[in-house]
Amino acid sequence: MNQHEIISELKTDYRKALFLYIYLIGDYRQTKASQNIHVKDLHQELYQFQIGDLNAALDMYKKHRFSHPIIDQLEDNKKSDFRFVNYLLSCCYNSYASLRNLIPDSLTFTNPLLHLQTLLDCINYKHFVLHNKRNFSNRAEKKDSDFDLFVNAYGSIFNSNQWINSEDDDQLNWIISYIKSYKDRNIITAIDKLMQARVAEFQDLHKNKPSLHLGLELKEKALGVMYFFDTLHMTTKPEIAENLNLKIRKAYSQRKYRNENEGRSSSNYMLRTEVKKKLKELAKAERLKLNETIELLIEEAHKKLKN
């Protein structure tokens, strides 16, 4: 095929076109313009390269295109799990710091799945081709085990963050405000220092990340909050992440309890055993808690008194 035929076939295959573009631009030839390119313009940019260069890049793509059942599932699912994709992107950037400037800025999070696929393709290329042959087999094993570790770790991370309700705007706003409150605090503990570092900008190696801003739509806000908690173990240590998660969760539980009990006062009365038994029967029949049943009985008795 000639140059035009090769590039024409790339007009709808953005993954392949992006890999070729990154491969051909090279680490030391990237310019500011290359970081601002739109994905739909990639094929036009490829016309600056000779047919031999394009064929060489295509050969590299065929050899090092990343393949994994998880990626295939995400690609087949029209409603991709962007929370999971964002998590995997952060895993890659934190594990392979040298790749943080590999993907053009204008493409990050425009299409998270495309971003992830290309990043994994480039990881394959970087770690299988650019390292010497002596390390080739070790690198192959390491890359595969790394991605599987990322995937396997997600289950426990997902479960530990199930207390967050992605549909509860009030809860999400409170979490965001709680995290942001660390910005102006005095640094006393290691957790204070960590929180100040991650406020709003999430200062891990993942450059264009979901961000914590109160003005975001509910879905985006939820993705940002989930991203914060899902990536804590990568940007800190597992024990610190667990403690911080527990601390925020406990603070929210206390707030929720205070809100639910606002306008209430505690009371302690002795009841005869047979009266307590009847109270339980009434509560069960009305499907109410004991205190709610007592409130209902008092309200009804008070109405009769007024009448």
PDB file of C-alpha atoms in Angstrom:
ATOM      1  CA  MET A   1       0.000   0.000   0.000  1.00  0.00           C
ATOM      2  CA  ASN A   2       1.085   3.560  -0.641  1.00  0.00           C
ATOM      3  CA  GLN A   3       1.094   6.363   1.923  1.00  0.00           C
ATOM      4  CA  HIS A   4      -2.420   7.581   1.113  1.00  0.00           C
ATOM      5  CA  GLU A   5      -3.945   4.076   1.345  1.00  0.00           C
ATOM      6  CA  ILE A   6      -2.316   3.393   4.711  1.00  0.00           C
ATOM      7  CA  ILE A   7      -3.440   6.685   6.228  1.00  0.00           C
ATOM      8  CA  SER A   8      -6.975   6.445   4.789  1.00  0.00           C
ATOM      9  CA  GLU A   9      -7.482   3.169   6.651  1.00  0.00           C
ATOM     10  CA  LEU A  10      -6.582   4.938   9.907  1.00  0.00           C
ATOM     11  CA  LYS A  11      -9.376   7.531   9.715  1.00  0.00           C
ATOM     12  CA  THR A  12     -11.659   5.467  11.960  1.00  0.00           C
ATOM     13  CA  ASP A  13      -9.051   3.361  13.752  1.00  0.00           C
ATOM     14  CA  TYR A  14      -8.011   5.977  16.290  1.00  0.00           C
ATOM     15  CA  ARG A  15      -6.166   3.511  18.486  1.00  0.00           C
ATOM     16  CA  LYS A  16      -3.816   2.454  15.709  1.00  0.00           C
ATOM     17  CA  ALA A  17      -3.435   6.022  14.430  1.00  0.00           C
ATOM     18  CA  LEU A  18      -2.564   7.290  17.905  1.00  0.00           C
ATOM     19  CA  PHE A  19       0.054   4.577  18.427  1.00  0.00           C
ATOM     20  CA  LEU A  20       1.645   5.356  15.055  1.00  0.00           C
ATOM     21  CA  TYR A  21       1.644   9.070  15.825  1.00  0.00           C
ATOM     22  CA  ILE A  22       3.300   8.590  19.234  1.00  0.00           C
ATOM     23  CA  TYR A  23       5.811   6.097  17.821  1.00  0.00           C
ATOM     24  CA  LEU A  24       6.769   8.349  14.915  1.00  0.00           C
ATOM     25  CA  ILE A  25       6.915  11.597  16.887  1.00  0.00           C
ATOM     26  CA  GLY A  26       9.247   9.986  19.415  1.00  0.00           C
ATOM     27  CA  ASP A  27      10.096  11.093  22.955  1.00  0.00           C
ATOM     28  CA  TYR A  28      12.549  13.803  21.942  1.00  0.00           C
ATOM     29  CA  ARG A  29      10.630  15.248  18.999  1.00  0.00           C
ATOM     30  CA  GLN A  30       7.397  16.063  20.803  1.00  0.00           C
ATOM     31  CA  THR A  31       6.393  19.707  20.547  1.00  0.00           C
ATOM     32  CA  LYS A  32       3.702  21.841  22.141  1.00  0.00           C
ATOM     33  CA  ALA A  33       1.649  21.430  18.990  1.00  0.00           C
ATOM     34  CA  SER A  34       1.825  17.658  19.225  1.00  0.00           C
ATOM     35  CA  GLN A  35       0.357  17.861  22.740  1.00  0.00           C
ATOM     36  CA  ASN A  36      -2.678  19.803  21.530  1.00  0.00           C
ATOM     37  CA  ILE A  37      -3.665  17.717  18.532  1.00  0.00           C
ATOM     38  CA  HIS A  38      -7.254  16.488  18.232  1.00  0.00           C
ATOM     39  CA  VAL A  39      -7.769  12.758  17.792  1.00  0.00           C
ATOM     40  CA  LYS A  40      -9.707  13.269  14.540  1.00  0.00           C
ATOM     41  CA  ASP A  41      -6.723  15.095  13.028  1.00  0.00           C
ATOM     42  CA  LEU A  42      -4.221  12.336  13.695  1.00  0.00           C
ATOM     43  CA  HIS A  43      -4.369  10.810  10.233  1.00  0.00           C
ATOM     44  CA  GLN A  44      -3.573  14.200   8.648  1.00  0.00           C
ATOM     45  CA  GLU A  45      -0.507  14.549  10.871  1.00  0.00           C
ATOM     46  CA  LEU A  46       0.774  11.196   9.628  1.00  0.00           C
ATOM     47  CA  TYR A  47       1.241  12.549   6.098  1.00  0.00           C
ATOM     48  CA  GLN A  48       4.451  14.204   7.290  1.00  0.00           C
ATOM     49  CA  PHE A  49       6.108  10.767   7.503  1.00  0.00           C
ATOM     50  CA  GLN A  50       7.553   8.623   4.731  1.00  0.00           C
ATOM     51  CA  ILE A  51       6.027   5.309   3.643  1.00  0.00           C
ATOM     52  CA  GLY A  52       8.936   3.383   5.144  1.00  0.00           C
ATOM     53  CA  ASP A  53       8.398   5.034   8.527  1.00  0.00           C
ATOM     54  CA  LEU A  54       4.668   4.304   8.418  1.00  0.00           C
ATOM     55  CA  ASN A  55       5.258   0.642   7.596  1.00  0.00           C
ATOM     56  CA  ALA A  56       7.790   0.338  10.408  1.00  0.00           C
ATOM     57  CA  ALA A  57       5.300   1.888  12.839  1.00  0.00           C
ATOM     58  CA  LEU A  58       2.537  -0.447  11.640  1.00  0.00           C
ATOM     59  CA  ASP A  59       4.815  -3.417  12.212  1.00  0.00           C
ATOM     60  CA  MET A  60       5.494  -2.254  15.784  1.00  0.00           C
ATOM     61  CA  TYR A  61       1.749  -1.866  16.382  1.00  0.00           C
ATOM     62  CA  LYS A  62       0.992  -5.393  15.168  1.00  0.00           C
ATOM     63  CA  LYS A  63       3.693  -6.851  17.399  1.00  0.00           C
ATOM     64  CA  HIS A  64       2.970  -4.858  20.542  1.00  0.00           C
ATOM     65  CA  ARG A  65      -0.757  -4.125  20.498  1.00  0.00           C
ATOM     66  CA  PHE A  66      -1.896  -4.892  24.034  1.00  0.00           C
ATOM     67  CA  SER A  67      -4.393  -7.712  24.325  1.00  0.00           C
ATOM     68  CA  HIS A  68      -6.225  -8.732  27.479  1.00  0.00           C
ATOM     69  CA  PRO A  69      -9.761 -10.113  28.138  1.00  0.00           C
ATOM     70  CA  ILE A  70     -10.544  -7.164  30.421  1.00  0.00           C
ATOM     71  CA  ILE A  71      -9.707  -4.634  27.709  1.00  0.00           C
ATOM     72  CA  ASP A  72     -11.777  -6.605  25.203  1.00  0.00           C
ATOM     73  CA  GLN A  73     -14.748  -6.570  27.595  1.00  0.00           C
ATOM     74  CA  LEU A  74     -14.457  -2.829  28.109  1.00  0.00           C
ATOM     75  CA  GLU A  75     -14.290  -2.297  24.350  1.00  0.00           C
ATOM     76  CA  ASP A  76     -17.338  -4.510  23.689  1.00  0.00           C
ATOM     77  CA  ASN A  77     -19.388  -2.783  26.385  1.00  0.00           C
ATOM     78  CA  LYS A  78     -20.951   0.342  24.876  1.00  0.00           C
ATOM     79  CA  LYS A  79     -21.398   1.778  28.369  1.00  0.00           C
ATOM     80  CA  SER A  80     -17.827   1.378  29.562  1.00  0.00           C
ATOM     81  CA  ASP A  81     -17.115   1.435  33.272  1.00  0.00           C
ATOM     82  CA  PHE A  82     -15.270   4.765  33.329  1.00  0.00           C
ATOM     83  CA  ARG A  83     -14.561   4.431  37.036  1.00  0.00           C
ATOM     84  CA  PHE A  84     -12.630   1.241  36.311  1.00  0.00           C
ATOM     85  CA  VAL A  85     -10.935   2.792  33.262  1.00  0.00           C
ATOM     86  CA  ASN A  86      -9.843   5.842  35.295  1.00  0.00           C
ATOM     87  CA  TYR A  87      -8.472   3.515  37.975  1.00  0.00           C
ATOM     88  CA  LEU A  88      -6.459   1.507  35.420  1.00  0.00           C
ATOM     89  CA  LEU A  89      -5.109   4.696  33.843  1.00  0.00           C
ATOM     90  CA  SER A  90      -3.853   5.875  37.205  1.00  0.00           C
ATOM     91  CA  CYS A  91      -2.281   2.468  37.863  1.00  0.00           C
ATOM     92  CA  CYS A  92      -0.368   2.734  34.597  1.00  0.00           C
ATOM     93  CA  TYR A  93       0.838   6.277  35.189  1.00  0.00           C
ATOM     94  CA  ASN A  94       1.919   5.557  38.743  1.00  0.00           C
ATOM     95  CA  SER A  95       3.715   2.345  37.751  1.00  0.00           C
ATOM     96  CA  TYR A  96       5.355   3.761  34.616  1.00  0.00           C
ATOM     97  CA  ALA A  97       6.276   7.348  35.472  1.00  0.00           C
ATOM     98  CA  SER A  98       8.255   7.808  32.259  1.00  0.00           C
ATOM     99  CA  LEU A  99       5.019   7.630  30.256  1.00  0.00           C
ATOM    100  CA  ARG A 100       3.311  10.620  31.863  1.00  0.00           C
ATOM    101  CA  ASN A 101       3.925  12.874  28.841  1.00  0.00           C
ATOM    102  CA  LEU A 102       3.427  10.207  26.200  1.00  0.00           C
ATOM    103  CA  ILE A 103      -0.233  10.828  25.356  1.00  0.00           C
ATOM    104  CA  PRO A 104      -1.109  14.291  23.933  1.00  0.00           C
ATOM    105  CA  ASP A 105      -2.780  16.459  26.578  1.00  0.00           C
ATOM    106  CA  SER A 106      -5.752  17.159  24.328  1.00  0.00           C
ATOM    107  CA  LEU A 107      -6.632  13.450  24.200  1.00  0.00           C
ATOM    108  CA  THR A 108      -6.546  12.646  27.895  1.00  0.00           C
ATOM    109  CA  PHE A 109     -10.067  11.951  29.177  1.00  0.00           C
ATOM    110  CA  THR A 110     -11.586  12.966  25.853  1.00  0.00           C
ATOM    111  CA  ASN A 111     -11.880   9.235  25.342  1.00  0.00           C
ATOM    112  CA  PRO A 112     -10.634   7.453  28.501  1.00  0.00           C
ATOM    113  CA  LEU A 113     -10.794   3.956  27.010  1.00  0.00           C
ATOM    114  CA  LEU A 114      -8.834   4.970  23.895  1.00  0.00           C
ATOM    115  CA  HIS A 115      -6.365   6.692  26.195  1.00  0.00           C
ATOM    116  CA  LEU A 116      -5.961   3.496  28.250  1.00  0.00           C
ATOM    117  CA  GLN A 117      -5.642   1.201  25.224  1.00  0.00           C
ATOM    118  CA  THR A 118      -2.959   3.359  23.620  1.00  0.00           C
ATOM    119  CA  LEU A 119      -1.094   3.714  26.892  1.00  0.00           C
ATOM    120  CA  LEU A 120      -0.997  -0.074  27.271  1.00  0.00           C
ATOM    121  CA  ASP A 121       0.136  -0.469  23.651  1.00  0.00           C
ATOM    122  CA  CYS A 122       2.967   1.973  24.334  1.00  0.00           C
ATOM    123  CA  ILE A 123       3.899   0.229  27.574  1.00  0.00           C
ATOM    124  CA  ASN A 124       4.249  -2.962  25.544  1.00  0.00           C
ATOM    125  CA  TYR A 125       6.413  -1.209  22.986  1.00  0.00           C
ATOM    126  CA  LYS A 126       8.565   0.620  25.539  1.00  0.00           C
ATOM    127  CA  HIS A 127       9.221  -2.343  27.766  1.00  0.00           C
ATOM    128  CA  PHE A 128       9.570  -5.042  25.137  1.00  0.00           C
ATOM    129  CA  VAL A 129      11.498  -3.215  22.443  1.00  0.00           C
ATOM    130  CA  LEU A 130      13.558  -0.463  24.034  1.00  0.00           C
ATOM    131  CA  HIS A 131      15.096  -2.650  26.721  1.00  0.00           C
ATOM    132  CA  ASN A 132      18.004  -4.922  25.921  1.00  0.00           C
ATOM    133  CA  LYS A 133      17.424  -8.558  25.017  1.00  0.00           C
ATOM    134  CA  ARG A 134      18.843  -9.759  28.315  1.00  0.00           C
ATOM    135  CA  ASN A 135      15.828  -8.314  30.138  1.00  0.00           C
ATOM    136  CA  PHE A 136      13.285  -9.222  27.467  1.00  0.00           C
ATOM    137  CA  SER A 137      11.720 -12.295  29.110  1.00  0.00           C
ATOM    138  CA  ASN A 138      11.688 -10.716  32.577  1.00  0.00           C
ATOM    139  CA  ARG A 139       9.949  -7.631  31.241  1.00  0.00           C
ATOM    140  CA  ALA A 140       7.335  -9.760  29.497  1.00  0.00           C
ATOM    141  CA  GLU A 141       6.448 -11.491  32.739  1.00  0.00           C
ATOM    142  CA  LYS A 142       6.473  -8.245  34.705  1.00  0.00           C
ATOM    143  CA  LYS A 143       4.111  -6.418  32.341  1.00  0.00           C
ATOM    144  CA  ASP A 144       1.542  -9.197  32.357  1.00  0.00           C
ATOM    145  CA  SER A 145       1.632  -9.601  36.127  1.00  0.00           C
ATOM    146  CA  ASP A 146       1.420  -5.821  36.642  1.00  0.00           C
ATOM    147  CA  PHE A 147      -1.833  -5.470  34.719  1.00  0.00           C
ATOM    148  CA  ASP A 148      -3.354  -8.519  36.386  1.00  0.00           C
ATOM    149  CA  LEU A 149      -2.358  -7.101  39.764  1.00  0.00           C
ATOM    150  CA  PHE A 150      -4.120  -3.848  38.895  1.00  0.00           C
ATOM    151  CA  VAL A 151      -7.273  -5.728  37.920  1.00  0.00           C
ATOM    152  CA  ASN A 152      -7.215  -8.102  40.889  1.00  0.00           C
ATOM    153  CA  ALA A 153      -6.713  -5.276  43.383  1.00  0.00           C
ATOM    154  CA  TYR A 154      -9.763  -3.418  42.084  1.00  0.00           C
ATOM    155  CA  GLY A 155     -12.268  -5.824  43.667  1.00  0.00           C
ATOM    156  CA  SER A 156     -11.200  -5.117  47.237  1.00  0.00           C
ATOM    157  CA  ILE A 157     -10.844  -1.380  46.505  1.00  0.00           C
ATOM    158  CA  PHE A 158     -14.363  -1.283  45.036  1.00  0.00           C
ATOM    159  CA  ASN A 159     -15.790  -3.069  48.082  1.00  0.00           C
ATOM    160  CA  SER A 160     -14.023  -0.781  50.552  1.00  0.00           C
ATOM    161  CA  ASN A 161     -15.618   2.247  48.872  1.00  0.00           C
ATOM    162  CA  GLN A 162     -19.186   0.966  48.673  1.00  0.00           C
ATOM    163  CA  TRP A 163     -20.208   3.319  51.476  1.00  0.00           C
ATOM    164  CA  ILE A 164     -20.092   6.115  48.890  1.00  0.00           C
ATOM    165  CA  ASN A 165     -23.407   6.596  47.095  1.00  0.00           C
ATOM    166  CA  SER A 166     -22.761   7.909  43.588  1.00  0.00           C
ATOM    167  CA  GLU A 167     -26.413   9.056  43.391  1.00  0.00           C
ATOM    168  CA  ASP A 168     -26.348  11.049  46.638  1.00  0.00           C
ATOM    169  CA  ASP A 169     -25.435  14.606  45.681  1.00  0.00           C
ATOM    170  CA  ASP A 170     -25.461  15.779  49.294  1.00  0.00           C
ATOM    171  CA  GLN A 171     -22.999  13.083  50.362  1.00  0.00           C
ATOM    172  CA  LEU A 172     -20.690  13.771  47.405  1.00  0.00           C
ATOM    173  CA  ASN A 173     -20.690  17.508  48.162  1.00  0.00           C
ATOM    174  CA  TRP A 174     -19.870  16.826  51.803  1.00  0.00           C
ATOM    175  CA  ILE A 175     -16.963  14.516  50.871  1.00  0.00           C
ATOM    176  CA  ILE A 176     -15.590  17.107  48.456  1.00  0.00           C
ATOM    177  CA  SER A 177     -15.850  19.868  51.072  1.00  0.00           C
ATOM    178  CA  TYR A 178     -14.229  17.632  53.681  1.00  0.00           C
ATOM    179  CA  ILE A 179     -11.264  16.892  51.408  1.00  0.00           C
ATOM    180  CA  LYS A 180     -10.901  20.536  50.406  1.00  0.00           C
ATOM    181  CA  SER A 181     -10.958  21.610  54.051  1.00  0.00           C
ATOM    182  CA  TYR A 182      -7.438  20.226  54.401  1.00  0.00           C
ATOM    183  CA  LYS A 183      -6.124  22.974  52.123  1.00  0.00           C
ATOM    184  CA  ASP A 184      -6.019  25.579  54.906  1.00  0.00           C
ATOM    185  CA  ARG A 185      -5.205  23.314  57.847  1.00  0.00           C
ATOM    186  CA  ASN A 186      -1.914  23.244  59.705  1.00  0.00           C
ATOM    187  CA  ILE A 187       0.123  20.203  58.711  1.00  0.00           C
ATOM    188  CA  ILE A 188       0.349  18.084  61.836  1.00  0.00           C
ATOM    189  CA  THR A 189       0.192  14.458  60.732  1.00  0.00           C
ATOM    190  CA  ALA A 190       1.236  12.492  57.672  1.00  0.00           C
ATOM    191  CA  ILE A 191      -2.438  12.306  56.675  1.00  0.00           C
ATOM    192  CA  ASP A 192      -2.706  16.114  56.802  1.00  0.00           C
ATOM    193  CA  LYS A 193       0.291  16.366  54.482  1.00  0.00           C
ATOM    194  CA  LEU A 194      -1.159  13.752  52.110  1.00  0.00           C
ATOM    195  CA  MET A 195      -4.550  15.432  51.968  1.00  0.00           C
ATOM    196  CA  GLN A 196      -3.058  18.853  51.274  1.00  0.00           C
ATOM    197  CA  ALA A 197      -1.047  17.361  48.435  1.00  0.00           C
ATOM    198  CA  ARG A 198      -4.117  15.804  46.819  1.00  0.00           C
ATOM    199  CA  VAL A 199      -6.705  18.524  47.362  1.00  0.00           C
ATOM    200  CA  ALA A 200      -8.532  19.256  44.097  1.00  0.00           C
ATOM    201  CA  GLU A 201      -5.642  18.430  41.786  1.00  0.00           C
ATOM    202  CA  PHE A 202      -5.028  14.851  42.956  1.00  0.00           C
ATOM    203  CA  GLN A 203      -1.267  15.142  42.860  1.00  0.00           C
ATOM    204  CA  ASP A 204      -0.367  11.670  41.698  1.00  0.00           C
ATOM    205  CA  LEU A 205       1.350  11.085  38.352  1.00  0.00           C
ATOM    206  CA  HIS A 206      -1.897  10.908  36.413  1.00  0.00           C
ATOM    207  CA  LYS A 207      -1.866  14.357  34.809  1.00  0.00           C
ATOM    208  CA  ASN A 208      -5.396  15.178  33.554  1.00  0.00           C
ATOM    209  CA  LYS A 209      -7.470  13.540  36.243  1.00  0.00           C
ATOM    210  CA  PRO A 210     -11.097  13.703  37.304  1.00  0.00           C
ATOM    211  CA  SER A 211     -11.246  16.798  39.492  1.00  0.00           C
ATOM    212  CA  LEU A 212     -13.150  17.758  42.610  1.00  0.00           C
ATOM    213  CA  HIS A 213     -15.249  20.814  41.811  1.00  0.00           C
ATOM    214  CA  LEU A 214     -18.692  21.451  43.264  1.00  0.00           C
ATOM    215  CA  GLY A 215     -19.982  22.726  39.939  1.00  0.00           C
ATOM    216  CA  LEU A 216     -19.595  19.390  38.159  1.00  0.00           C
ATOM    217  CA  GLU A 217     -22.542  17.283  37.081  1.00  0.00           C
ATOM    218  CA  LEU A 218     -23.519  14.497  39.467  1.00  0.00           C
ATOM    219  CA  LYS A 219     -21.962  11.743  37.319  1.00  0.00           C
ATOM    220  CA  GLU A 220     -18.666  13.593  36.898  1.00  0.00           C
ATOM    221  CA  LYS A 221     -18.623  14.532  40.566  1.00  0.00           C
ATOM    222  CA  ALA A 222     -19.127  10.876  41.515  1.00  0.00           C
ATOM    223  CA  LEU A 223     -16.310   9.762  39.193  1.00  0.00           C
ATOM    224  CA  GLY A 224     -14.004  12.347  40.745  1.00  0.00           C
ATOM    225  CA  VAL A 225     -14.774  11.234  44.307  1.00  0.00           C
ATOM    226  CA  MET A 226     -14.465   7.547  43.410  1.00  0.00           C
ATOM    227  CA  TYR A 227     -11.159   8.267  41.662  1.00  0.00           C
ATOM    228  CA  PHE A 228      -9.820   9.915  44.807  1.00  0.00           C
ATOM    229  CA  PHE A 229     -10.583   6.894  46.978  1.00  0.00           C
ATOM    230  CA  ASP A 230      -9.775   4.258  44.340  1.00  0.00           C
ATOM    231  CA  THR A 231      -6.254   5.617  43.861  1.00  0.00           C
ATOM    232  CA  LEU A 232      -5.325   6.348  47.488  1.00  0.00           C
ATOM    233  CA  HIS A 233      -3.438   3.071  47.873  1.00  0.00           C
ATOM    234  CA  MET A 234      -1.251   3.941  44.868  1.00  0.00           C
ATOM    235  CA  THR A 235      -0.377   7.454  45.948  1.00  0.00           C
ATOM    236  CA  THR A 236       0.223   6.505  49.580  1.00  0.00           C
ATOM    237  CA  LYS A 237       0.674   3.207  51.395  1.00  0.00           C
ATOM    238  CA  PRO A 238      -2.154   0.669  51.809  1.00  0.00           C
ATOM    239  CA  GLU A 239      -2.324   1.215  55.576  1.00  0.00           C
ATOM    240  CA  ILE A 240      -2.490   5.015  55.178  1.00  0.00           C
ATOM    241  CA  ALA A 241      -5.185   4.703  52.509  1.00  0.00           C
ATOM    242  CA  GLU A 242      -7.209   2.391  54.737  1.00  0.00           C
ATOM    243  CA  ASN A 243      -6.907   4.705  57.751  1.00  0.00           C
ATOM    244  CA  LEU A 244      -7.853   7.777  55.730  1.00  0.00           C
ATOM    245  CA  ASN A 245     -10.844   6.009  54.182  1.00  0.00           C
ATOM    246  CA  LEU A 246     -11.978   4.948  57.656  1.00  0.00           C
ATOM    247  CA  LYS A 247     -11.475   8.469  59.032  1.00  0.00           C
ATOM    248  CA  ILE A 248     -13.600  10.122  56.332  1.00  0.00           C
ATOM    249  CA  ARG A 249     -16.223   7.384  56.509  1.00  0.00           C
ATOM    250  CA  LYS A 250     -16.472   7.774  60.289  1.00  0.00           C
ATOM    251  CA  ALA A 251     -16.753  11.557  60.016  1.00  0.00           C
ATOM    252  CA  TYR A 252     -19.584  11.178  57.517  1.00  0.00           C
ATOM    253  CA  SER A 253     -21.394   8.641  59.726  1.00  0.00           C
ATOM    254  CA  GLN A 254     -21.205  11.070  62.653  1.00  0.00           C
ATOM    255  CA  ARG A 255     -22.590  13.884  60.487  1.00  0.00           C
ATOM    256  CA  LYS A 256     -25.392  11.659  59.236  1.00  0.00           C
ATOM    257  CA  TYR A 257     -26.261  10.637  62.797  1.00  0.00           C
ATOM    258  CA  ARG A 258     -26.339  14.263  63.960  1.00  0.00           C
ATOM    259  CA  ASN A 259     -28.592  15.252  61.073  1.00  0.00           C
ATOM    260  CA  GLU A 260     -30.980  12.372  61.696  1.00  0.00           C
ATOM    261  CA  ASN A 261     -31.209  13.251  65.387  1.00  0.00           C
ATOM    262  CA  GLU A 262     -31.464  17.002  64.992  1.00  0.00           C
ATOM    263  CA  GLY A 263     -34.298  18.353  67.141  1.00  0.00           C
ATOM    264  CA  ARG A 264     -34.337  15.235  69.313  1.00  0.00           C
ATOM    265  CA  SER A 265     -33.338  14.706  72.941  1.00  0.00           C
ATOM    266  CA  SER A 266     -32.550  11.447  74.649  1.00  0.00           C
ATOM    267  CA  SER A 267     -34.942  10.072  77.296  1.00  0.00           C
ATOM    268  CA  ASN A 268     -34.616   7.196  79.715  1.00  0.00           C
ATOM    269  CA  TYR A 269     -37.771   5.780  81.267  1.00  0.00           C
ATOM    270  CA  MET A 270     -38.404   2.586  83.216  1.00  0.00           C
ATOM    271  CA  LEU A 271     -41.295   0.515  81.823  1.00  0.00           C
ATOM    272  CA  ARG A 272     -42.937  -2.532  83.278  1.00  0.00           C
ATOM    273  CA  THR A 273     -41.928  -5.683  81.417  1.00  0.00           C
ATOM    274  CA  GLU A 274     -45.465  -6.372  80.195  1.00  0.00           C
ATOM    275  CA  VAL A 275     -45.807  -2.772  78.919  1.00  0.00           C
ATOM    276  CA  LYS A 276     -42.463  -3.033  77.081  1.00  0.00           C
ATOM    277  CA  LYS A 277     -43.714  -6.239  75.468  1.00  0.00           C
ATOM    278  CA  LYS A 278     -46.891  -4.511  74.283  1.00  0.00           C
ATOM    279  CA  LEU A 279     -44.822  -1.609  72.944  1.00  0.00           C
ATOM    280  CA  LYS A 280     -42.764  -4.023  70.854  1.00  0.00           C
ATOM    281  CA  GLU A 281     -45.957  -5.619  69.509  1.00  0.00           C
ATOM    282  CA  LEU A 282     -47.309  -2.196  68.523  1.00  0.00           C
ATOM    283  CA  ALA A 283     -44.031  -1.244  66.881  1.00  0.00           C
ATOM    284  CA  LYS A 284     -43.951  -4.475  64.910  1.00  0.00           C
ATOM    285  CA  ALA A 285     -47.549  -4.033  63.771  1.00  0.00           C
ATOM    286  CA  GLU A 286     -46.908  -0.454  62.644  1.00  0.00           C
ATOM    287  CA  ARG A 287     -43.458  -1.319  61.236  1.00  0.00           C
ATOM    288  CA  LEU A 288     -41.864   1.395  63.320  1.00  0.00           C
ATOM    289  CA  LYS A 289     -38.932   1.643  65.692  1.00  0.00           C
ATOM    290  CA  LEU A 290     -39.685   1.686  69.420  1.00  0.00           C
ATOM    291  CA  ASN A 291     -38.964   5.407  69.777  1.00  0.00           C
ATOM    292  CA  GLU A 292     -41.101   6.166  66.716  1.00  0.00           C
ATOM    293  CA  THR A 293     -43.974   4.180  68.214  1.00  0.00           C
ATOM    294  CA  ILE A 294     -43.712   6.081  71.480  1.00  0.00           C
ATOM    295  CA  GLU A 295     -43.717   9.388  69.575  1.00  0.00           C
ATOM    296  CA  LEU A 296     -46.814   8.298  67.618  1.00  0.00           C
ATOM    297  CA  LEU A 297     -48.690   7.291  70.788  1.00  0.00           C
ATOM    298  CA  ILE A 298     -47.809  10.580  72.501  1.00  0.00           C
ATOM    299  CA  GLU A 299     -48.845  12.639  69.467  1.00  0.00           C
ATOM    300  CA  GLU A 300     -52.206  10.842  69.238  1.00  0.00           C
ATOM    301  CA  ALA A 301     -52.797  11.203  72.992  1.00  0.00           C
ATOM    302  CA  HIS A 302     -51.899  14.888  72.790  1.00  0.00           C
ATOM    303  CA  LYS A 303     -54.384  15.466  69.969  1.00  0.00           C
ATOM    304  CA  LYS A 304     -57.156  13.897  72.063  1.00  0.00           C
ATOM    305  CA  LEU A 305     -56.187  16.101  74.989  1.00  0.00           C
ATOM    306  CA  LYS A 306     -56.407  19.240  72.843  1.00  0.00           C
ATOM    307  CA  ASN A 307     -59.780  18.193  71.450  1.00  0.00           C
TER     308      ASN A 307
END
